[in-house]
PDB file of C-alpha atoms in Angstrom:
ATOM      1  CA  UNK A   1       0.000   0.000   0.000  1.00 33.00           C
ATOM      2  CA  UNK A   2       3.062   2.527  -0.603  1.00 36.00           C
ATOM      3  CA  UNK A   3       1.200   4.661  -3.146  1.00 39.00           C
ATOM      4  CA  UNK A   4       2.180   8.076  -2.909  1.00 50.00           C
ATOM      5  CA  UNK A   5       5.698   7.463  -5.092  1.00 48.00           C
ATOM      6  CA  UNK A   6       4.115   5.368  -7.585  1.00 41.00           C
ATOM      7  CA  UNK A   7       0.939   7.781  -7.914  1.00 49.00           C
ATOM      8  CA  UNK A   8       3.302  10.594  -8.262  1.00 61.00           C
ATOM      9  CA  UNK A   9       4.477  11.815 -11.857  1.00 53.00           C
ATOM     10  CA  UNK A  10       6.156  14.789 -13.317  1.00 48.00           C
ATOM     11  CA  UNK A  11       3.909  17.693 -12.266  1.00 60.00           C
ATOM     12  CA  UNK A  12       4.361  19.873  -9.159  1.00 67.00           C
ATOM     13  CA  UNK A  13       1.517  19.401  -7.550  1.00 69.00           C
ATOM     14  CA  UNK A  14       2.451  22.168  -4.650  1.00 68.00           C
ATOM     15  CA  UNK A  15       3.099  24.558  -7.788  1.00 74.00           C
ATOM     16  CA  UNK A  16       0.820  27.787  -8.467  1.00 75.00           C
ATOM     17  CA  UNK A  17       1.727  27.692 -12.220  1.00 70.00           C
ATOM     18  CA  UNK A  18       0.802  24.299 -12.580  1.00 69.00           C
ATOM     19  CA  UNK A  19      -3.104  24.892 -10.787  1.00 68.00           C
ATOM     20  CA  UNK A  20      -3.206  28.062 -12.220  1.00 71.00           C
ATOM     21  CA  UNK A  21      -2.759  26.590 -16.233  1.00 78.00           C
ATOM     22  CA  UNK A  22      -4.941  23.479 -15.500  1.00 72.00           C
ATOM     23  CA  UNK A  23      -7.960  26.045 -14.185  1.00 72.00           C
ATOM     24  CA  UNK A  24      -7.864  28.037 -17.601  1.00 75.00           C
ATOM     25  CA  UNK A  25      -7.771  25.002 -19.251  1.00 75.00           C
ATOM     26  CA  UNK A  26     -10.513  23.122 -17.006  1.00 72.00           C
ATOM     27  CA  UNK A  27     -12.818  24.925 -15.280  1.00 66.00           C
ATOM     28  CA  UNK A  28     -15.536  22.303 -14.974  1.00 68.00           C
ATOM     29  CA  UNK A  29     -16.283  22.007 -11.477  1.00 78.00           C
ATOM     30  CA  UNK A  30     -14.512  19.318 -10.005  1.00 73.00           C
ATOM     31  CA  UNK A  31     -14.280  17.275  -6.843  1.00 81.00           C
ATOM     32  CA  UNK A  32     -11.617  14.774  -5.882  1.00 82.00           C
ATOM     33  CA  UNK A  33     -12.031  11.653  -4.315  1.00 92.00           C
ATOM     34  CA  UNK A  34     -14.826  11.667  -2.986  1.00 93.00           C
ATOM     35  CA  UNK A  35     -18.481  14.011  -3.092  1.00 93.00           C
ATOM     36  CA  UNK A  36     -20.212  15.417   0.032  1.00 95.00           C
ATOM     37  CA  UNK A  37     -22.865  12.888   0.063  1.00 94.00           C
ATOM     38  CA  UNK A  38     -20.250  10.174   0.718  1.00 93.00           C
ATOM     39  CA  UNK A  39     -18.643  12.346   3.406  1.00 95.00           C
ATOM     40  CA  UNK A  40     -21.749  14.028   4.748  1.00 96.00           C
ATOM     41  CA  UNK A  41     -21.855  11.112   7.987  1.00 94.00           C
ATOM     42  CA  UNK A  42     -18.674  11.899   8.730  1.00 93.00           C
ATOM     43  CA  UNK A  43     -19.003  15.646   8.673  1.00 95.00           C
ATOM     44  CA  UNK A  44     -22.365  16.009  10.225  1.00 95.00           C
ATOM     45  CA  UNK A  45     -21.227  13.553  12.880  1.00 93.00           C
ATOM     46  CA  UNK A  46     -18.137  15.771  13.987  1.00 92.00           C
ATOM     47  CA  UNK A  47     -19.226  19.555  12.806  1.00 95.00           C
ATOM     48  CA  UNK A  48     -22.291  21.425  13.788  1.00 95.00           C
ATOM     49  CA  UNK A  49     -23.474  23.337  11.202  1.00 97.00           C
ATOM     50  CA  UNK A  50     -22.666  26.518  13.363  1.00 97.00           C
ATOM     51  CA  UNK A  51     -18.717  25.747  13.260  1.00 98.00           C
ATOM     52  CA  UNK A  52     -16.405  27.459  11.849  1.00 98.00           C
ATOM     53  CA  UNK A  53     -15.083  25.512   8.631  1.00 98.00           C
ATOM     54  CA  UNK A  54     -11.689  25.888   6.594  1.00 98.00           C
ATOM     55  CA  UNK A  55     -11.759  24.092   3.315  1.00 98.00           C
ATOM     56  CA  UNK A  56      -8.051  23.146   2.500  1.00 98.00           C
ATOM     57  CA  UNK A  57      -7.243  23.115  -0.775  1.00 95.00           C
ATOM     58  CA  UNK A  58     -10.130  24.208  -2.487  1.00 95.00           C
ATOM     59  CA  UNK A  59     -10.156  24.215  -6.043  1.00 93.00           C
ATOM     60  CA  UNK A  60     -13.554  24.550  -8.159  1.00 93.00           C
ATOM     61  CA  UNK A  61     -15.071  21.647  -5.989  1.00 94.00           C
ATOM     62  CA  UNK A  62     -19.016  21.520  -5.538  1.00 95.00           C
ATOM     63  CA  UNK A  63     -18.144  20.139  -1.743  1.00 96.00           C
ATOM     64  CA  UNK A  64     -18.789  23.910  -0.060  1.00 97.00           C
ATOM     65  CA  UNK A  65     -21.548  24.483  -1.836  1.00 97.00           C
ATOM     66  CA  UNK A  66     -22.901  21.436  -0.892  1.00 97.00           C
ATOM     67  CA  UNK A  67     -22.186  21.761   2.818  1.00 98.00           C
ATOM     68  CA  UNK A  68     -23.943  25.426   2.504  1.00 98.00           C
ATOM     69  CA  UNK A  69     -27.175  23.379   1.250  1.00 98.00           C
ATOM     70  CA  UNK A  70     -26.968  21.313   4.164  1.00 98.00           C
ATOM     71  CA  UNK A  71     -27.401  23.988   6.973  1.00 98.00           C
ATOM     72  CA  UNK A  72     -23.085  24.920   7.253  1.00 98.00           C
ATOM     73  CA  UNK A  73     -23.083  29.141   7.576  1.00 98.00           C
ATOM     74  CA  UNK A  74     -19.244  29.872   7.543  1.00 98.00           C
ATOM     75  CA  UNK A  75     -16.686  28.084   5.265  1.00 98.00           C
ATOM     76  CA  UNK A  76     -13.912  29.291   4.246  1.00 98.00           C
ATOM     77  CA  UNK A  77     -12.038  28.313   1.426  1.00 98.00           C
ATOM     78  CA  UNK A  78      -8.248  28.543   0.360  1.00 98.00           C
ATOM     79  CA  UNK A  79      -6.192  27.268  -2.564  1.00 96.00           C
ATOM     80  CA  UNK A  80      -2.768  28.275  -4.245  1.00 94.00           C
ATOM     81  CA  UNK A  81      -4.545  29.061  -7.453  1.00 94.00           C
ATOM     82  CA  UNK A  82      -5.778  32.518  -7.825  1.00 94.00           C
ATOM     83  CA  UNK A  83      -7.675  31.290 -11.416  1.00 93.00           C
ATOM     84  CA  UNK A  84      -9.386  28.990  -9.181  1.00 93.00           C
ATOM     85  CA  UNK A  85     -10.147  30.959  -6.722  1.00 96.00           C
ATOM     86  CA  UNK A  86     -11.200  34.530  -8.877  1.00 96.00           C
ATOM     87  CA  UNK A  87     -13.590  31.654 -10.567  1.00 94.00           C
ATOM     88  CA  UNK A  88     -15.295  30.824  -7.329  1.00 96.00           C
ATOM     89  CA  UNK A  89     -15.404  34.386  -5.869  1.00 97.00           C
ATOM     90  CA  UNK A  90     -17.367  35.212  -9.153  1.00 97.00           C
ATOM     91  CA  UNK A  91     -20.105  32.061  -8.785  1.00 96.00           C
ATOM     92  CA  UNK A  92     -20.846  32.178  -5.356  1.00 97.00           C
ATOM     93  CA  UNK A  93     -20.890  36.300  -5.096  1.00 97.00           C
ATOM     94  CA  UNK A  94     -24.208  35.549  -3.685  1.00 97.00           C
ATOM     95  CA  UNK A  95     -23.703  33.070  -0.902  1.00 97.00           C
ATOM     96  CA  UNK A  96     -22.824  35.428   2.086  1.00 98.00           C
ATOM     97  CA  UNK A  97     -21.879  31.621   3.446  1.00 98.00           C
ATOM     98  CA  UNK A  98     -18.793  30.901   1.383  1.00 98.00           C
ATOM     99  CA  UNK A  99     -15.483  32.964   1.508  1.00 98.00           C
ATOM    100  CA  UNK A 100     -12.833  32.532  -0.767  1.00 98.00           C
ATOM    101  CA  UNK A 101      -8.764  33.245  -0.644  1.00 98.00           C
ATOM    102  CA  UNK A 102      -5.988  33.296  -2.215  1.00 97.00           C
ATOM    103  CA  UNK A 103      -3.176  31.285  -0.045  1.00 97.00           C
ATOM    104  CA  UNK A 104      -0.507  28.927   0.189  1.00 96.00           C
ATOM    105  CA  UNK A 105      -1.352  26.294   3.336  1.00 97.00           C
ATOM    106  CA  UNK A 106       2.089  26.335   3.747  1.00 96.00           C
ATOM    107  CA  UNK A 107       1.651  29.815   5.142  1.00 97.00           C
ATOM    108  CA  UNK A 108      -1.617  30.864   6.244  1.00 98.00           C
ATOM    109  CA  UNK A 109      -0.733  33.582   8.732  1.00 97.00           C
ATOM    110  CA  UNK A 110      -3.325  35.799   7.989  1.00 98.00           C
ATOM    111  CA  UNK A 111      -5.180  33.648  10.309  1.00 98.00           C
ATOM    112  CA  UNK A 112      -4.988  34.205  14.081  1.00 98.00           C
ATOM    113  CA  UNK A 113      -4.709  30.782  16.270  1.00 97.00           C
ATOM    114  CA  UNK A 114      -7.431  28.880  16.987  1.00 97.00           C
ATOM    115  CA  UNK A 115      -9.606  30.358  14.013  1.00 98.00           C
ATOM    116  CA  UNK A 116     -11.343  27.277  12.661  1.00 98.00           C
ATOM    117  CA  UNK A 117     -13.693  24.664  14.416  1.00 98.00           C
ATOM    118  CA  UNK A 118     -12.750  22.450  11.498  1.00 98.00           C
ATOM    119  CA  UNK A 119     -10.074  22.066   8.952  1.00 98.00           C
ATOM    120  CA  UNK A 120     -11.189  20.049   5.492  1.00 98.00           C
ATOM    121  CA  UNK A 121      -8.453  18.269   3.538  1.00 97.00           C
ATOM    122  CA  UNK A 122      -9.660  16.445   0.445  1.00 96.00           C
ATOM    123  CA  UNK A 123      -6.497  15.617  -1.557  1.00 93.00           C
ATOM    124  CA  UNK A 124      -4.456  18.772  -0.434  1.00 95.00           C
ATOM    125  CA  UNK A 125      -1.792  17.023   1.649  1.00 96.00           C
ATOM    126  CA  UNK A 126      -1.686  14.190  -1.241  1.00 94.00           C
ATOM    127  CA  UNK A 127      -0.787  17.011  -3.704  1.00 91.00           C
ATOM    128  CA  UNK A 128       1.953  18.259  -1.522  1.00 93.00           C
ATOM    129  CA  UNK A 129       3.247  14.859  -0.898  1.00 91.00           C
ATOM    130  CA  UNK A 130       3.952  14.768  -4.642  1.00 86.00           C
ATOM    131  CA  UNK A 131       5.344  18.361  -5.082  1.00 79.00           C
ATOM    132  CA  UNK A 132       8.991  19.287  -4.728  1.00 78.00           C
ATOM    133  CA  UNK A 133      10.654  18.952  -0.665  1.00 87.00           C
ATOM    134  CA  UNK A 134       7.347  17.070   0.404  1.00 91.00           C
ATOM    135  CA  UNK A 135       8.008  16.281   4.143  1.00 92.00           C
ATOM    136  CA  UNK A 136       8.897  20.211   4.279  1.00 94.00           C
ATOM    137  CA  UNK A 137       5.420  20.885   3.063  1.00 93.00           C
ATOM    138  CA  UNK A 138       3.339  18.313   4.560  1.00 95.00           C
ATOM    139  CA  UNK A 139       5.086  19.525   7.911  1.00 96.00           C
ATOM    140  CA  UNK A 140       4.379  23.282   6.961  1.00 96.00           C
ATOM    141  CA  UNK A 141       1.038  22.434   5.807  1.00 97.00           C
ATOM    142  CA  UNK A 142       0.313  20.648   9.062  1.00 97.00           C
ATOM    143  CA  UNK A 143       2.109  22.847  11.680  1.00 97.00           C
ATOM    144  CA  UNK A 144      -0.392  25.705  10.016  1.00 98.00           C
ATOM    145  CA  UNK A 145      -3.345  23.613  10.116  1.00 98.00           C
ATOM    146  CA  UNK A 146      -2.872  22.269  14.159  1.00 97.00           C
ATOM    147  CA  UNK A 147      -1.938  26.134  14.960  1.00 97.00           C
ATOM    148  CA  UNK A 148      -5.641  27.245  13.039  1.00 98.00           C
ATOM    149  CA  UNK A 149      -7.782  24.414  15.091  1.00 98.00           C
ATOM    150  CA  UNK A 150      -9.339  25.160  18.025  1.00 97.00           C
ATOM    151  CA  UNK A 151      -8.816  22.852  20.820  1.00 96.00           C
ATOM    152  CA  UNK A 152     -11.990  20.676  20.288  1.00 95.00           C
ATOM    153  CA  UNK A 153     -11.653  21.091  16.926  1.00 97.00           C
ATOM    154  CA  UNK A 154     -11.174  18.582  14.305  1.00 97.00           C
ATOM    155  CA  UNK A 155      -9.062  18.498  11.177  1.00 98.00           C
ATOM    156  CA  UNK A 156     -10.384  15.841   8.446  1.00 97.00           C
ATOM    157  CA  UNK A 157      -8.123  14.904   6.004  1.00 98.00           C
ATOM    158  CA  UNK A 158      -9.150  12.366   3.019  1.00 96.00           C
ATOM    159  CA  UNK A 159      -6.589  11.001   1.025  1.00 96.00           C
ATOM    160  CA  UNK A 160      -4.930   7.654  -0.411  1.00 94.00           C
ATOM    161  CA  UNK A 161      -2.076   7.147   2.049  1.00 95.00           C
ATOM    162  CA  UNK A 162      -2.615   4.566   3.988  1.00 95.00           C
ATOM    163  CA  UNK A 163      -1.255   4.195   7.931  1.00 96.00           C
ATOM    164  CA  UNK A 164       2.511   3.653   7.254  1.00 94.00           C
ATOM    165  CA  UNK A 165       2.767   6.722   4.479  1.00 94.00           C
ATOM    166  CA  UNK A 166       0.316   9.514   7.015  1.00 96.00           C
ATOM    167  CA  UNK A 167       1.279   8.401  10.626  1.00 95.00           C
ATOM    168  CA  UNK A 168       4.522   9.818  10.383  1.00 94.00           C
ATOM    169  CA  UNK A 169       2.958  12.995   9.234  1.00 95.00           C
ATOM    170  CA  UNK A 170       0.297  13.145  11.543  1.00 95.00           C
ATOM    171  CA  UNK A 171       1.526  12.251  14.993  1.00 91.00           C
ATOM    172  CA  UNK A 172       4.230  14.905  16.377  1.00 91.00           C
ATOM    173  CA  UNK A 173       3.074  15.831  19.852  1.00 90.00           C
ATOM    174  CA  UNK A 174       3.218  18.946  19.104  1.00 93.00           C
ATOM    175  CA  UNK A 175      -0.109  18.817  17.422  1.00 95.00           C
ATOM    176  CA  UNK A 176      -1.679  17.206  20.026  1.00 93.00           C
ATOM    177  CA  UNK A 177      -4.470  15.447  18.325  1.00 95.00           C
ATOM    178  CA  UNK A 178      -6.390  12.140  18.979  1.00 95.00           C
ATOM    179  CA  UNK A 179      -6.258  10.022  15.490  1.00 95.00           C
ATOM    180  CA  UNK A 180      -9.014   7.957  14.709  1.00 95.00           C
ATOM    181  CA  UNK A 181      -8.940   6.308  11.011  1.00 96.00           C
ATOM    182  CA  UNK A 182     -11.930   5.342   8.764  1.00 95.00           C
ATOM    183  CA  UNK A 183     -12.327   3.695   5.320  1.00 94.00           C
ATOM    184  CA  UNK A 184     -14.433   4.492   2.927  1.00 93.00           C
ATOM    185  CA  UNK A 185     -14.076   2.698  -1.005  1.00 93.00           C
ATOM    186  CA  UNK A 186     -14.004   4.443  -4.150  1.00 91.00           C
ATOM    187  CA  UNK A 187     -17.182   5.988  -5.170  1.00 90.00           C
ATOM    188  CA  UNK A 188     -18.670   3.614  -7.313  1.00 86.00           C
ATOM    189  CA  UNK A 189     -17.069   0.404  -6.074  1.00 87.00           C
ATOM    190  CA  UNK A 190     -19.030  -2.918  -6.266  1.00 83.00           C
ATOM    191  CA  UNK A 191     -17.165  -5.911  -4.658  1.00 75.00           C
ATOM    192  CA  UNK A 192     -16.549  -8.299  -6.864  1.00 66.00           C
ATOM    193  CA  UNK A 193     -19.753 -10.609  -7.840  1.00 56.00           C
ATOM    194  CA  UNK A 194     -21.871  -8.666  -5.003  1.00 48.00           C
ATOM    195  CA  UNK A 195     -23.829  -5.544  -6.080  1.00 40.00           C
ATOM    196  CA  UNK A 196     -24.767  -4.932  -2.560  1.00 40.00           C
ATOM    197  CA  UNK A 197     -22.968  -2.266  -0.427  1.00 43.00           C
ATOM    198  CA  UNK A 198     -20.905  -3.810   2.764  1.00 45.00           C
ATOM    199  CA  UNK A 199     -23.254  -4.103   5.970  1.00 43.00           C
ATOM    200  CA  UNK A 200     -20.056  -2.688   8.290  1.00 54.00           C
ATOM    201  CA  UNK A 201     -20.576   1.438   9.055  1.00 65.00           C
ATOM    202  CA  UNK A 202     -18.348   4.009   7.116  1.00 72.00           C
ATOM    203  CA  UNK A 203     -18.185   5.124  10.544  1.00 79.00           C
ATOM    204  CA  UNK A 204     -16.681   2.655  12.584  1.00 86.00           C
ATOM    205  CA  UNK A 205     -12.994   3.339  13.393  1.00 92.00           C
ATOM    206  CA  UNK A 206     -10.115   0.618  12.232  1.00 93.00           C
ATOM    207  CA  UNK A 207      -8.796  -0.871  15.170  1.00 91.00           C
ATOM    208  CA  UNK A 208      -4.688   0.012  15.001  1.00 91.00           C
ATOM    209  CA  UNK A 209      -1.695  -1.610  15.896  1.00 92.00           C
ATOM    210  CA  UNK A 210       0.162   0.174  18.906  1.00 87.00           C
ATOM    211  CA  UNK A 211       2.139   1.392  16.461  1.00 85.00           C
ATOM    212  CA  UNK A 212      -0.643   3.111  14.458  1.00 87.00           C
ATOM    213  CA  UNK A 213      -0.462   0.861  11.558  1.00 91.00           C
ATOM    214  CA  UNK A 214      -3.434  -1.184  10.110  1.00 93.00           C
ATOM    215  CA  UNK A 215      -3.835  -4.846  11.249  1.00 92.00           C
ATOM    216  CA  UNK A 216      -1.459  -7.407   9.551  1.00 90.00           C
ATOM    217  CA  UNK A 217      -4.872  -9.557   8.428  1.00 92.00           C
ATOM    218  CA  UNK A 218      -6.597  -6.392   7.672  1.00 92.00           C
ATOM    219  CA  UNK A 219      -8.116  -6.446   3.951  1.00 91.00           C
ATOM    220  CA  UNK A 220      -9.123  -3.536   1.804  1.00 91.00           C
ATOM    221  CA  UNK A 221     -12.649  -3.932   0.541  1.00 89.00           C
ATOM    222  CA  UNK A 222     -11.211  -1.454  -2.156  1.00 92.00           C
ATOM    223  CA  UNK A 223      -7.792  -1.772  -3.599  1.00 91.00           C
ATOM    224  CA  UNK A 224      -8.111   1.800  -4.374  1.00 92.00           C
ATOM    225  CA  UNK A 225      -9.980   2.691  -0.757  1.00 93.00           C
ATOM    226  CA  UNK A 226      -9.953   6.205   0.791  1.00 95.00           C
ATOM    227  CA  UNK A 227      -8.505   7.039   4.313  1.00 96.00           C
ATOM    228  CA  UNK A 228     -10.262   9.162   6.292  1.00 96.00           C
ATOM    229  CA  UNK A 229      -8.158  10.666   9.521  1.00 97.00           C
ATOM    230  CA  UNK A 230     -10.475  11.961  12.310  1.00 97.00           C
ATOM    231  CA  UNK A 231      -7.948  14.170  14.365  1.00 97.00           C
ATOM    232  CA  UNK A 232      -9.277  15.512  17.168  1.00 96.00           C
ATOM    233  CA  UNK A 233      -7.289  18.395  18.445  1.00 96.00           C
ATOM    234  CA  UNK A 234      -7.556  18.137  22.303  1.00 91.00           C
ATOM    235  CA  UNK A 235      -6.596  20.782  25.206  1.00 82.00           C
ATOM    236  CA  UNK A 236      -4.423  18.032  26.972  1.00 66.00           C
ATOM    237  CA  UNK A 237      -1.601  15.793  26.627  1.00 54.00           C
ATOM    238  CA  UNK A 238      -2.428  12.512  24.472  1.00 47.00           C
ATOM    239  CA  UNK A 239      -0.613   9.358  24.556  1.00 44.00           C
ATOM    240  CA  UNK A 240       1.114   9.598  21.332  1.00 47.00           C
ATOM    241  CA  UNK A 241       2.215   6.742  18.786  1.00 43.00           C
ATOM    242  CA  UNK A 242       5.759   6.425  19.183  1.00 43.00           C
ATOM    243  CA  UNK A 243       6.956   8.911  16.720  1.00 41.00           C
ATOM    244  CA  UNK A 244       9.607   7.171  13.856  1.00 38.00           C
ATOM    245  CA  UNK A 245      11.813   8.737  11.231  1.00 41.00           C
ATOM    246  CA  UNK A 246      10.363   9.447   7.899  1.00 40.00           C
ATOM    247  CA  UNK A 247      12.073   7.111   4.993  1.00 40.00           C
ATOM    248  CA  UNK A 248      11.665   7.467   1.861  1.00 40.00           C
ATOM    249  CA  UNK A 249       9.405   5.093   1.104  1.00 42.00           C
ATOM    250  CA  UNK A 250       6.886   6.400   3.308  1.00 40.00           C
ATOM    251  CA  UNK A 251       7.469  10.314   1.250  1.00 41.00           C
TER     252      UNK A 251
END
């Protein structure tokens, strides 16, 4: 399950130029991995619809909008692109709801500390984790992210690393969050000769080694599954996963 090298390929993901030509040349609204509906338990179990909501990483993605629809009152919404994000200032003029910036999540300092209820990351740290000096960026990225949270809060990142490639990433003390791990498969996926959907809850937590890793008999439904981290940033010490050194197969 070491996917993030072999999913890579020549772009720079964490590049402006590179968002900013592929919004010119795309601007179909787009959203990846997965749609609100498949995320909506998740979010409605964590967030009330009064919090406070960064969306991460933003892009021309329908998921906002979506959330708006469903009784959310104050997202906010960053990406690197500024195509991408004049596009969505222009659509949702109307929606008092949405907000939408210009800015690097490497550096979001125009933020004060504990700003956000919730932090949304649907493919954002994935991108980084393919761009140029990724454990830089994934630890700038995160460090920014942890320092925006509230402690109560909850940042939700979705992406395709599994355990081994996001625990290193995820569990400096410093950040002081509680990680609980879901899977959810591809949108779309039928197992193999049964049309019918698994009976086990999206939202049931994996059980993880004491080392934070999945099971050694654990078996994806999906090859291609999504993780979903659930880290819940807490006002107290938390028994951390012992902490290991980031390799490069794990980049």
């Amino acid at each position: 399950m070491q996917r993030d090298v072999s999913s890579c390929n020549t772009y720079n993901y964490g590049d402006a130029h590179y968002w900013d030509a592929r919004y010119v040349q795309d601007a179909l609204s787009f959203d990846w991995y997965q749609r609100y509906s498949s995320l909506r338990p998740f979010v409605r179990n964590f967030v009330p619809t009064s919090s406070r909501v960064l969306m991460v990483g933003c892009g021309n993605s329908l998921m906002s909008e979506d959330m708006v629809k469903d009784g959310y009152e104050d997202i906010t919404n960053v990406d690197i692109s500024s195509v991408a994000i004049e596009m969505m200032q222009t659509k949702y003029a109307s929606l008092p709801q949405l907000k939408y910036m210009q800015m690097d999540v490497r550096d979001m300092s125009y933020f004060a500390d504990d700003s956000f209820d919730t932090v949304i990351d649907k493919g954002t740290l994935d991108s980084l984790m393919c761009g140029n000096d990724a454990p830089l960026s994934a630890s700038r990225m995160l460090g920014e992210v942890s320092r925006l949270i509230k402690p109560g809060g909850t940042y939700f990142l979705i992406t395709y690393g599994d355990p081994k490639v996001r625990m290193p990433h995820l569990n400096p003390s410093a950040y002081n969050w509680k990680i609980s791990l879901c899977i959810i498969p591809r949108p779309g996926f039928k197992k193999p000769g049964d049309c019918s959907s698994s009976s086990k809850s999206c939202l049931e937590a994996i059980p993880l080694t004491s080392e934070g890793m999945l099971p050694h008999d654990y078996v994806l439904e999906d090859p291609d599954s999504h993780f979903i981290y659930i880290c819940r940033k807490t006002d107290e010490e938390v028994a951390q996963i012992p902490s290991y050194p980031l390799m490069e197969d794990v980049l």
